Each structure stands twice: as structure tokens, then as C-alpha cells.
PDB file of C-alpha atoms and ligand atoms in Angstrom:
ATOM      1  CA  MET F 172     -21.557 -24.467   0.341  1.00 56.00           C
ATOM      2  CA  SER F 173     -20.019 -22.097  -1.737  1.00 81.00           C
ATOM      3  CA  ARG F 174     -18.138 -19.648  -0.047  1.00 96.00           C
ATOM      4  CA  PRO F 175     -16.547 -16.033  -1.258  1.00 97.00           C
ATOM      5  CA  TYR F 176     -13.063 -14.959  -1.239  1.00 98.00           C
ATOM      6  CA  TYR F 177     -12.666 -12.163   1.024  1.00 98.00           C
ATOM      7  CA  ILE F 178      -9.645 -10.310   1.127  1.00 98.00           C
ATOM      8  CA  ALA F 179      -9.015  -7.689   3.781  1.00 98.00           C
ATOM      9  CA  GLY F 180      -6.210  -5.067   4.203  1.00 98.00           C
ATOM     10  CA  ASN F 181      -4.845  -4.284   7.702  1.00 98.00           C
ATOM     11  CA  TRP F 182      -3.037  -0.711   7.419  1.00 98.00           C
ATOM     12  CA  LYS F 183      -2.147  -0.965  11.143  1.00 98.00           C
ATOM     13  CA  MET F 184      -0.632   2.175  12.522  1.00 98.00           C
ATOM     14  CA  HIS F 185       0.234   3.509   9.244  1.00 98.00           C
ATOM     15  CA  LYS F 186      -0.532   6.203   7.351  1.00 98.00           C
ATOM     16  CA  THR F 187      -1.282   9.660   7.108  1.00 98.00           C
ATOM     17  CA  ARG F 188      -4.764  11.320   6.020  1.00 98.00           C
ATOM     18  CA  SER F 189      -3.334  12.090   2.305  1.00 98.00           C
ATOM     19  CA  GLU F 190      -1.431   8.421   2.145  1.00 98.00           C
ATOM     20  CA  ALA F 191      -4.655   6.937   3.108  1.00 99.00           C
ATOM     21  CA  ALA F 192      -6.649   8.774   0.776  1.00 98.00           C
ATOM     22  CA  GLU F 193      -3.938   8.141  -2.107  1.00 98.00           C
ATOM     23  CA  LEU F 194      -4.149   4.340  -1.472  1.00 99.00           C
ATOM     24  CA  ALA F 195      -7.686   3.982  -0.909  1.00 99.00           C
ATOM     25  CA  LYS F 196      -8.295   5.803  -4.413  1.00 98.00           C
ATOM     26  CA  ALA F 197      -5.837   3.524  -6.418  1.00 98.00           C
ATOM     27  CA  LEU F 198      -7.515   0.685  -4.807  1.00 98.00           C
ATOM     28  CA  THR F 199     -11.248   1.802  -5.396  1.00 98.00           C
ATOM     29  CA  ALA F 200     -10.155   2.168  -9.152  1.00 98.00           C
ATOM     30  CA  GLN F 201      -7.878  -0.953  -9.418  1.00 98.00           C
ATOM     31  CA  LEU F 202     -10.266  -3.404  -7.812  1.00 98.00           C
ATOM     32  CA  LYS F 203     -13.428  -2.214  -9.365  1.00 98.00           C
ATOM     33  CA  ASP F 204     -13.541  -5.068 -11.481  1.00 97.00           C
ATOM     34  CA  GLY F 205     -12.545  -7.301  -8.880  1.00 97.00           C
ATOM     35  CA  LYS F 206     -14.341 -10.793  -8.429  1.00 96.00           C
ATOM     36  CA  HIS F 207     -13.658 -11.357  -4.354  1.00 98.00           C
ATOM     37  CA  ARG F 208     -15.248  -9.742  -1.473  1.00 98.00           C
ATOM     38  CA  TYR F 209     -12.955  -6.843   0.041  1.00 98.00           C
ATOM     39  CA  LEU F 210     -12.330  -4.403   3.022  1.00 98.00           C
ATOM     40  CA  ILE F 211      -9.476  -2.035   3.856  1.00 99.00           C
ATOM     41  CA  ALA F 212      -9.244  -1.009   7.580  1.00 99.00           C
ATOM     42  CA  PRO F 213      -7.336   1.973   7.796  1.00 98.00           C
ATOM     43  CA  GLY F 214      -6.097   3.513  11.498  1.00 98.00           C
ATOM     44  CA  PHE F 215      -9.114   5.376  13.366  1.00 98.00           C
ATOM     45  CA  THR F 216      -7.840   8.716  12.563  1.00 98.00           C
ATOM     46  CA  LEU F 217      -7.935   7.883   8.862  1.00 98.00           C
ATOM     47  CA  ILE F 218     -11.743   6.336   8.795  1.00 98.00           C
ATOM     48  CA  GLU F 219     -13.146   9.637   7.980  1.00 98.00           C
ATOM     49  CA  THR F 220     -10.945  10.449   5.333  1.00 98.00           C
ATOM     50  CA  VAL F 221     -11.528   7.011   3.815  1.00 98.00           C
ATOM     51  CA  ALA F 222     -15.206   6.462   4.365  1.00 98.00           C
ATOM     52  CA  PRO F 223     -16.371   9.074   1.271  1.00 98.00           C
ATOM     53  CA  ILE F 224     -13.245   7.583  -1.173  1.00 98.00           C
ATOM     54  CA  ILE F 225     -14.962   3.971  -1.254  1.00 98.00           C
ATOM     55  CA  ALA F 226     -18.534   4.727  -0.337  1.00 98.00           C
ATOM     56  CA  GLY F 227     -20.351   2.748  -3.144  1.00 97.00           C
ATOM     57  CA  SER F 228     -17.457   0.761  -4.202  1.00 98.00           C
ATOM     58  CA  ASN F 229     -16.979  -3.184  -3.815  1.00 98.00           C
ATOM     59  CA  ILE F 230     -14.544  -2.252  -0.827  1.00 98.00           C
ATOM     60  CA  ARG F 231     -16.216  -2.608   2.854  1.00 98.00           C
ATOM     61  CA  LEU F 232     -14.986  -0.190   5.432  1.00 98.00           C
ATOM     62  CA  GLY F 233     -13.153  -1.886   8.680  1.00 98.00           C
ATOM     63  CA  ALA F 234     -11.879  -0.730  12.065  1.00 99.00           C
ATOM     64  CA  GLN F 235      -8.740  -2.421  13.332  1.00 98.00           C
ATOM     65  CA  ASN F 236     -10.437  -2.326  17.469  1.00 98.00           C
ATOM     66  CA  CYS F 237     -13.152  -1.234  19.422  1.00 98.00           C
ATOM     67  CA  ALA F 238     -13.743  -0.458  23.139  1.00 98.00           C
ATOM     68  CA  PRO F 239     -15.397  -3.620  24.850  1.00 98.00           C
ATOM     69  CA  GLU F 240     -18.132  -1.190  26.334  1.00 98.00           C
ATOM     70  CA  GLU F 241     -20.626   0.991  24.348  1.00 98.00           C
ATOM     71  CA  GLN F 242     -19.578   4.299  25.880  1.00 97.00           C
ATOM     72  CA  GLY F 243     -18.605   6.225  29.045  1.00 97.00           C
ATOM     73  CA  ALA F 244     -15.107   6.967  30.914  1.00 98.00           C
ATOM     74  CA  HIS F 245     -12.736   4.949  28.596  1.00 97.00           C
ATOM     75  CA  THR F 246     -10.138   7.456  28.216  1.00 98.00           C
ATOM     76  CA  GLY F 247      -7.932   6.256  24.585  1.00 97.00           C
ATOM     77  CA  GLU F 248     -10.621   3.877  23.697  1.00 98.00           C
ATOM     78  CA  VAL F 249     -12.945   4.240  20.301  1.00 98.00           C
ATOM     79  CA  SER F 250     -16.655   3.085  20.557  1.00 98.00           C
ATOM     80  CA  VAL F 251     -18.683   1.224  18.469  1.00 98.00           C
ATOM     81  CA  LEU F 252     -21.389   3.956  18.462  1.00 98.00           C
ATOM     82  CA  GLN F 253     -18.394   6.308  17.169  1.00 98.00           C
ATOM     83  CA  LEU F 254     -17.493   3.592  14.347  1.00 98.00           C
ATOM     84  CA  LYS F 255     -21.291   3.494  13.032  1.00 98.00           C
ATOM     85  CA  ASP F 256     -20.976   7.222  12.765  1.00 98.00           C
ATOM     86  CA  LEU F 257     -18.387   6.984  10.367  1.00 98.00           C
ATOM     87  CA  GLY F 258     -19.714   4.250   8.221  1.00 98.00           C
ATOM     88  CA  VAL F 259     -17.856   1.396   9.628  1.00 98.00           C
ATOM     89  CA  ARG F 260     -19.200  -1.901   8.736  1.00 98.00           C
ATOM     90  CA  THR F 261     -16.593  -4.265   9.927  1.00 98.00           C
ATOM     91  CA  ILE F 262     -14.405  -4.697  12.917  1.00 99.00           C
ATOM     92  CA  ILE F 263     -11.339  -6.791  13.078  1.00 99.00           C
ATOM     93  CA  LEU F 264     -10.854  -8.016  16.989  1.00 99.00           C
ATOM     94  CA  GLY F 265      -8.158 -10.278  18.464  1.00 98.00           C
ATOM     95  CA  HIS F 266      -5.395  -9.418  16.408  1.00 98.00           C
ATOM     96  CA  SER F 267      -2.484 -10.627  17.704  1.00 97.00           C
ATOM     97  CA  GLU F 268      -1.086  -7.458  18.333  1.00 97.00           C
ATOM     98  CA  ARG F 269      -3.958  -6.832  20.757  1.00 98.00           C
ATOM     99  CA  ARG F 270      -3.444  -9.861  22.153  1.00 98.00           C
ATOM    100  CA  HIS F 271       0.449 -10.204  22.520  1.00 97.00           C
ATOM    101  CA  VAL F 272       1.669  -6.563  23.018  1.00 97.00           C
ATOM    102  CA  TYR F 273      -1.322  -4.998  24.668  1.00 98.00           C
ATOM    103  CA  LYS F 274      -2.430  -7.965  26.554  1.00 98.00           C
ATOM    104  CA  GLU F 275      -5.855  -8.838  25.678  1.00 98.00           C
ATOM    105  CA  ASP F 276      -7.242 -11.648  26.868  1.00 98.00           C
ATOM    106  CA  ASP F 277      -9.996 -14.359  25.311  1.00 98.00           C
ATOM    107  CA  ALA F 278     -12.810 -12.858  27.739  1.00 98.00           C
ATOM    108  CA  LEU F 279     -11.927  -9.129  26.918  1.00 98.00           C
ATOM    109  CA  ILE F 280     -11.745  -9.994  23.256  1.00 98.00           C
ATOM    110  CA  ASN F 281     -15.668 -11.943  23.676  1.00 98.00           C
ATOM    111  CA  LYS F 282     -16.986  -9.095  24.910  1.00 98.00           C
ATOM    112  CA  LYS F 283     -15.689  -6.755  22.282  1.00 98.00           C
ATOM    113  CA  VAL F 284     -17.131  -9.446  19.492  1.00 99.00           C
ATOM    114  CA  THR F 285     -20.598  -9.827  21.006  1.00 98.00           C
ATOM    115  CA  LEU F 286     -20.872  -5.842  21.850  1.00 98.00           C
ATOM    116  CA  ALA F 287     -20.046  -5.419  17.740  1.00 98.00           C
ATOM    117  CA  LEU F 288     -22.264  -7.968  17.054  1.00 98.00           C
ATOM    118  CA  ARG F 289     -25.240  -6.840  18.873  1.00 98.00           C
ATOM    119  CA  HIS F 290     -24.444  -3.219  17.328  1.00 98.00           C
ATOM    120  CA  GLY F 291     -24.866  -4.937  13.717  1.00 98.00           C
ATOM    121  CA  PHE F 292     -20.913  -4.950  12.461  1.00 98.00           C
ATOM    122  CA  GLU F 293     -19.370  -7.893  10.895  1.00 98.00           C
ATOM    123  CA  VAL F 294     -16.630  -9.237  12.995  1.00 99.00           C
ATOM    124  CA  ILE F 295     -13.293 -10.483  11.720  1.00 99.00           C
ATOM    125  CA  LEU F 296     -12.116 -12.411  15.088  1.00 99.00           C
ATOM    126  CA  CYS F 297      -8.705 -13.123  14.834  1.00 98.00           C
ATOM    127  CA  ILE F 298      -6.985 -16.108  16.478  1.00 98.00           C
ATOM    128  CA  GLY F 299      -3.534 -17.874  16.024  1.00 98.00           C
ATOM    129  CA  GLU F 300      -0.605 -19.562  17.717  1.00 97.00           C
ATOM    130  CA  LEU F 301       2.592 -18.189  18.579  1.00 96.00           C
ATOM    131  CA  LEU F 302       6.174 -20.094  17.884  1.00 94.00           C
ATOM    132  CA  GLU F 303       6.734 -21.749  21.124  1.00 95.00           C
ATOM    133  CA  GLU F 304       2.767 -23.057  20.782  1.00 96.00           C
ATOM    134  CA  ARG F 305       3.351 -24.579  17.574  1.00 95.00           C
ATOM    135  CA  GLU F 306       6.598 -26.234  18.259  1.00 93.00           C
ATOM    136  CA  ALA F 307       4.968 -27.829  21.295  1.00 96.00           C
ATOM    137  CA  GLY F 308       2.645 -29.458  19.222  1.00 96.00           C
ATOM    138  CA  ARG F 309      -0.258 -27.166  20.664  1.00 97.00           C
ATOM    139  CA  ALA F 310      -1.476 -25.325  17.526  1.00 97.00           C
ATOM    140  CA  GLU F 311      -4.346 -26.634  17.201  1.00 98.00           C
ATOM    141  CA  ALA F 312      -5.469 -26.641  20.779  1.00 98.00           C
ATOM    142  CA  VAL F 313      -4.703 -22.844  20.839  1.00 98.00           C
ATOM    143  CA  CYS F 314      -6.826 -21.906  18.177  1.00 98.00           C
ATOM    144  CA  GLU F 315      -9.713 -24.114  19.311  1.00 98.00           C
ATOM    145  CA  THR F 316      -9.522 -22.161  22.761  1.00 98.00           C
ATOM    146  CA  GLN F 317      -9.497 -19.079  21.035  1.00 98.00           C
ATOM    147  CA  THR F 318     -12.071 -19.718  18.644  1.00 98.00           C
ATOM    148  CA  VAL F 319     -14.375 -21.413  21.513  1.00 98.00           C
ATOM    149  CA  LYS F 320     -13.625 -18.054  23.941  1.00 98.00           C
ATOM    150  CA  GLY F 321     -14.214 -15.809  21.287  1.00 98.00           C
ATOM    151  CA  LEU F 322     -17.429 -17.031  20.372  1.00 98.00           C
ATOM    152  CA  GLU F 323     -19.145 -17.683  23.374  1.00 98.00           C
ATOM    153  CA  GLY F 324     -22.832 -16.196  23.890  1.00 98.00           C
ATOM    154  CA  VAL F 325     -22.436 -15.450  19.633  1.00 98.00           C
ATOM    155  CA  ALA F 326     -26.030 -16.845  18.571  1.00 98.00           C
ATOM    156  CA  ALA F 327     -26.106 -18.925  15.528  1.00 98.00           C
ATOM    157  CA  ALA F 328     -28.265 -16.470  14.158  1.00 98.00           C
ATOM    158  CA  ASP F 329     -25.169 -13.701  14.104  1.00 98.00           C
ATOM    159  CA  LEU F 330     -22.623 -16.323  12.763  1.00 98.00           C
ATOM    160  CA  ASP F 331     -22.866 -15.159   9.255  1.00 97.00           C
ATOM    161  CA  ARG F 332     -21.709 -11.862  10.567  1.00 98.00           C
ATOM    162  CA  VAL F 333     -18.604 -13.838  11.727  1.00 98.00           C
ATOM    163  CA  VAL F 334     -15.428 -14.258   9.673  1.00 98.00           C
ATOM    164  CA  LEU F 335     -12.420 -15.964  11.253  1.00 98.00           C
ATOM    165  CA  ALA F 336      -8.787 -15.251  10.812  1.00 98.00           C
ATOM    166  CA  TYR F 337      -6.047 -17.551  11.281  1.00 98.00           C
ATOM    167  CA  GLU F 338      -3.039 -16.021  11.581  1.00 97.00           C
ATOM    168  CA  PRO F 339      -0.019 -17.668  13.115  1.00 97.00           C
ATOM    169  CA  VAL F 340       1.642 -15.070  15.197  1.00 95.00           C
ATOM    170  CA  TRP F 341       5.184 -16.124  14.249  1.00 93.00           C
ATOM    171  CA  ALA F 342       4.360 -15.432  10.373  1.00 93.00           C
ATOM    172  CA  ILE F 343       3.175 -12.129  10.953  1.00 90.00           C
ATOM    173  CA  GLY F 344       5.228  -9.518   9.517  1.00 88.00           C
ATOM    174  CA  THR F 345       8.458 -11.981   9.542  1.00 90.00           C
ATOM    175  CA  GLY F 346       8.171 -13.107   5.987  1.00 88.00           C
ATOM    176  CA  LYS F 347       7.503 -16.807   7.018  1.00 87.00           C
ATOM    177  CA  THR F 348       4.228 -17.900   5.842  1.00 87.00           C
ATOM    178  CA  ALA F 349       2.719 -20.590   6.782  1.00 89.00           C
ATOM    179  CA  THR F 350       3.077 -23.159   3.977  1.00 95.00           C
ATOM    180  CA  PRO F 351      -0.546 -23.522   2.386  1.00 96.00           C
ATOM    181  CA  GLU F 352      -1.084 -27.232   3.836  1.00 96.00           C
ATOM    182  CA  ASP F 353      -0.141 -25.889   7.301  1.00 95.00           C
ATOM    183  CA  ALA F 354      -3.072 -23.261   6.919  1.00 97.00           C
ATOM    184  CA  ASP F 355      -5.358 -25.343   5.144  1.00 98.00           C
ATOM    185  CA  GLY F 356      -4.802 -27.888   8.321  1.00 98.00           C
ATOM    186  CA  ILE F 357      -5.669 -25.253  11.398  1.00 98.00           C
ATOM    187  CA  HIS F 358      -8.515 -24.144   9.094  1.00 98.00           C
ATOM    188  CA  ALA F 359     -10.201 -27.789   8.477  1.00 98.00           C
ATOM    189  CA  TYR F 360      -9.796 -28.493  12.538  1.00 98.00           C
ATOM    190  CA  VAL F 361     -11.043 -24.749  13.362  1.00 98.00           C
ATOM    191  CA  ARG F 362     -14.077 -25.467  11.184  1.00 98.00           C
ATOM    192  CA  LYS F 363     -14.604 -28.566  12.860  1.00 98.00           C
ATOM    193  CA  VAL F 364     -14.928 -26.427  16.416  1.00 98.00           C
ATOM    194  CA  VAL F 365     -17.184 -24.295  14.420  1.00 98.00           C
ATOM    195  CA  ALA F 366     -19.371 -27.364  13.426  1.00 98.00           C
ATOM    196  CA  GLY F 367     -19.394 -28.354  17.119  1.00 98.00           C
ATOM    197  CA  LEU F 368     -20.574 -25.025  18.123  1.00 98.00           C
ATOM    198  CA  TYR F 369     -23.015 -24.415  15.775  1.00 98.00           C
ATOM    199  CA  GLY F 370     -23.575 -27.499  13.228  1.00 98.00           C
ATOM    200  CA  ASP F 371     -22.045 -28.714   9.803  1.00 98.00           C
ATOM    201  CA  ALA F 372     -23.908 -25.948   7.484  1.00 97.00           C
ATOM    202  CA  ALA F 373     -22.846 -22.980   9.567  1.00 97.00           C
ATOM    203  CA  ALA F 374     -19.571 -24.041   9.614  1.00 98.00           C
ATOM    204  CA  GLY F 375     -19.201 -24.787   6.341  1.00 98.00           C
ATOM    205  CA  ASP F 376     -20.377 -21.303   5.323  1.00 98.00           C
ATOM    206  CA  MET F 377     -17.707 -19.658   7.753  1.00 98.00           C
ATOM    207  CA  ILE F 378     -15.212 -17.770   5.972  1.00 98.00           C
ATOM    208  CA  ILE F 379     -11.944 -18.234   7.471  1.00 98.00           C
ATOM    209  CA  GLN F 380      -9.067 -16.055   6.011  1.00 98.00           C
ATOM    210  CA  TYR F 381      -5.190 -16.658   6.346  1.00 97.00           C
ATOM    211  CA  GLY F 382      -3.150 -13.977   7.517  1.00 97.00           C
ATOM    212  CA  GLY F 383       0.718 -13.912   8.074  1.00 96.00           C
ATOM    213  CA  SER F 384       3.010 -12.593   5.347  1.00 95.00           C
ATOM    214  CA  VAL F 385       0.953 -13.011   2.496  1.00 97.00           C
ATOM    215  CA  LYS F 386       2.298 -11.496  -0.665  1.00 97.00           C
ATOM    216  CA  PRO F 387       1.020 -11.663  -4.016  1.00 97.00           C
ATOM    217  CA  ASP F 388       3.458 -14.738  -4.932  1.00 97.00           C
ATOM    218  CA  ASN F 389       1.819 -17.030  -2.486  1.00 96.00           C
ATOM    219  CA  ALA F 390      -1.614 -15.180  -2.553  1.00 97.00           C
ATOM    220  CA  ALA F 391      -2.766 -17.673  -4.916  1.00 97.00           C
ATOM    221  CA  GLN F 392      -1.297 -21.079  -3.820  1.00 97.00           C
ATOM    222  CA  LEU F 393      -2.504 -20.463  -0.479  1.00 97.00           C
ATOM    223  CA  MET F 394      -6.025 -19.734  -1.359  1.00 96.00           C
ATOM    224  CA  SER F 395      -5.795 -22.841  -3.699  1.00 97.00           C
ATOM    225  CA  LYS F 396      -6.533 -24.897  -0.544  1.00 97.00           C
ATOM    226  CA  GLU F 397     -10.136 -25.872   0.614  1.00 97.00           C
ATOM    227  CA  ASN F 398     -10.564 -24.141   3.542  1.00 98.00           C
ATOM    228  CA  VAL F 399      -8.545 -21.085   2.799  1.00 98.00           C
ATOM    229  CA  ASP F 400     -11.474 -18.589   1.927  1.00 98.00           C
ATOM    230  CA  GLY F 401      -9.318 -15.227   1.732  1.00 98.00           C
ATOM    231  CA  ALA F 402      -6.847 -13.259   3.193  1.00 98.00           C
ATOM    232  CA  LEU F 403      -6.303 -10.593   5.922  1.00 98.00           C
ATOM    233  CA  VAL F 404      -3.081  -8.948   4.847  1.00 98.00           C
ATOM    234  CA  GLY F 405      -0.343  -6.638   6.759  1.00 98.00           C
ATOM    235  CA  GLY F 406       2.316  -5.430   5.283  1.00 97.00           C
ATOM    236  CA  ALA F 407       1.373  -6.115   1.644  1.00 98.00           C
ATOM    237  CA  ALA F 408      -1.810  -4.051   2.285  1.00 98.00           C
ATOM    238  CA  LEU F 409      -0.062  -0.844   2.771  1.00 98.00           C
ATOM    239  CA  LYS F 410       0.506  -0.153  -1.197  1.00 98.00           C
ATOM    240  CA  ALA F 411      -2.066  -0.975  -4.313  1.00 98.00           C
ATOM    241  CA  ASP F 412       1.123  -2.436  -6.205  1.00 98.00           C
ATOM    242  CA  THR F 413       0.987  -5.380  -3.580  1.00 98.00           C
ATOM    243  CA  PHE F 414      -2.372  -5.286  -2.423  1.00 98.00           C
ATOM    244  CA  VAL F 415      -4.018  -5.349  -5.805  1.00 98.00           C
ATOM    245  CA  PRO F 416      -2.545  -8.606  -7.180  1.00 98.00           C
ATOM    246  CA  ILE F 417      -3.702 -10.461  -3.972  1.00 98.00           C
ATOM    247  CA  ALA F 418      -6.880  -9.060  -3.837  1.00 98.00           C
ATOM    248  CA  LYS F 419      -7.218 -10.072  -7.750  1.00 97.00           C
ATOM    249  CA  PHE F 420      -5.402 -13.565  -7.456  1.00 96.00           C
ATOM    250  CA  GLY F 421      -7.246 -16.436  -9.767  1.00 86.00           C
TER     251      GLY F 421
HETATM  252  P1  PGA H 654       1.739  -8.812   7.594  1.00 78.62           P
HETATM  253  O1  PGA H 654       0.579  -9.167   8.426  1.00 78.62           O
HETATM  254  O2  PGA H 654       0.757  -9.088   6.441  1.00 78.62           O
HETATM  255  O3  PGA H 654       2.080  -8.131   7.185  1.00 78.62           O
HETATM  256  O4  PGA H 654       2.213 -10.410   8.112  1.00 78.62           O
HETATM  257  C1  PGA H 654      -0.857  -9.652   8.568  1.00 78.62           C
HETATM  258  C2  PGA H 654      -1.683  -9.126   9.642  1.00 78.62           C
HETATM  259  O5  PGA H 654      -1.208  -9.057  10.853  1.00 78.62           O
HETATM  260  O6  PGA H 654      -3.089  -9.161   9.706  1.00 78.62           O
END
């Protein structure tokens, strides 16, 4: 059971093409000797610009969402076929902004997860509780439901292309980070849930990232915890100055 550290940058709805190119070039150069696994997920319109810059580097190309259907009359959506065509290998699904701002439910997210896996993508499935859910003592239950429903119908053979990201909603973009102990506790719990579904070996291999106000000064501490296998970084992923030290922690 040796899990690689996996550090992902979610650029959300930021940057123009020239800004994206500049950041991608800086990251490619500065992470060249990085020891961990890396990914950046630019907005859809930036993917074609970023793809050739990071091609052949140790940074994977990700997208932040996909449609639940392969193709068809889905105005405003982006399909797995279109993402594959651009060289995307990984899709972030179920991000809390998708769940809570754009009202995606577990069934829709699961449809996207199974579709993306069927098309050979790696999926980063995000889970995490709201502040009121945590205060009501329901953090574990919420994460369990989102994990179980998100993975419904996912074959054991495909599980090595699934990464989980625990992102407590109250910690995203707020500057409030879960303590390393809080994060480790939920990660351990979720790993148990995965063990119940797929067995101990598969659960032991599952990479579980933490996300929510990860910064250069808290990254190493978070990732020193046994069950924290990496980070999904938002705000601090927008500049090489802040992403590189996180990506090169340790
Ligand atoms: P943050 O975002 O690092 O800005 O809190 C994390 C995320 O939403 O993935």
C-alpha cells in the first residue's frame, strides 16, 4: 500500500488564454523535478492552449466537469468525446460548486462518473459536507452517501482510475482549513466506506485528496497525515508562486 501524493490545481473560472499559457509554462518548468503526481484543470476554453504546453511533462491535463451524456442536444454542455479530442485525461466531478451552486445531485454526478470511466478517463470525485451538516454531526454520513452514490455501478476494475477529493464546503475559498486531524478522520472514514464496497486492498490503494484553502504554509502538515494523499487546490493554484511550493512539499 504505497499511494503516490497527487496534487491537483483547479483553476475554476479564471484566466484568459494568454494568462493560462503563462501559468502552464511556469508550472511545467518549475515542477519538472517535482516528485509527486500533478494535474491542472483549466477552464474548457483554455484547454487547447494549455495542452501542448504541458504535453510530455509530468503534469496531467484535467477538465472541471463534463456532460452526463456522450453527445446530442445539450445546449451549453461539453462532452467526454470533446474532452478526449483535446487530450484531457482526467475529469473533476461533483465539485461542491457544481453540487450547491448548480444543483447537481448524486444521481447526475454518478451518471457523469460512469460515463467518464467508460471513456477511459480518470475521475476525481469530490465529496464534502456543508457547515450546517458538520455542526449537526453529519459530516461522515454526508461523505458516505456521496461516496456510495457517486460510485454506484463503478466496477472494481475501474477503481484505479478514481480519485476521491474530500472538500468540506465550509473550507473552500474561505481561508478556513480543516485541521489535519479533521481531514485525516474523514479520509479514514471514507476509506472504510470504500473498503466496504470494494475490499481492503482497493481501499488501501485509493488516493484521497484534501481540498479547501490548501496553501503553501499548511500543505505539508495536511499531507503528513496517513490518509491524506494529496490536495485539490483552488485559489492557490492560480499562481506558480503559491502552487509550486504546495506541489513540491516534503
Ligand atoms: P480553494 O478551493 O483552495 O480556493 O479553497 C479548493 C477547491 O474548490 O477545489
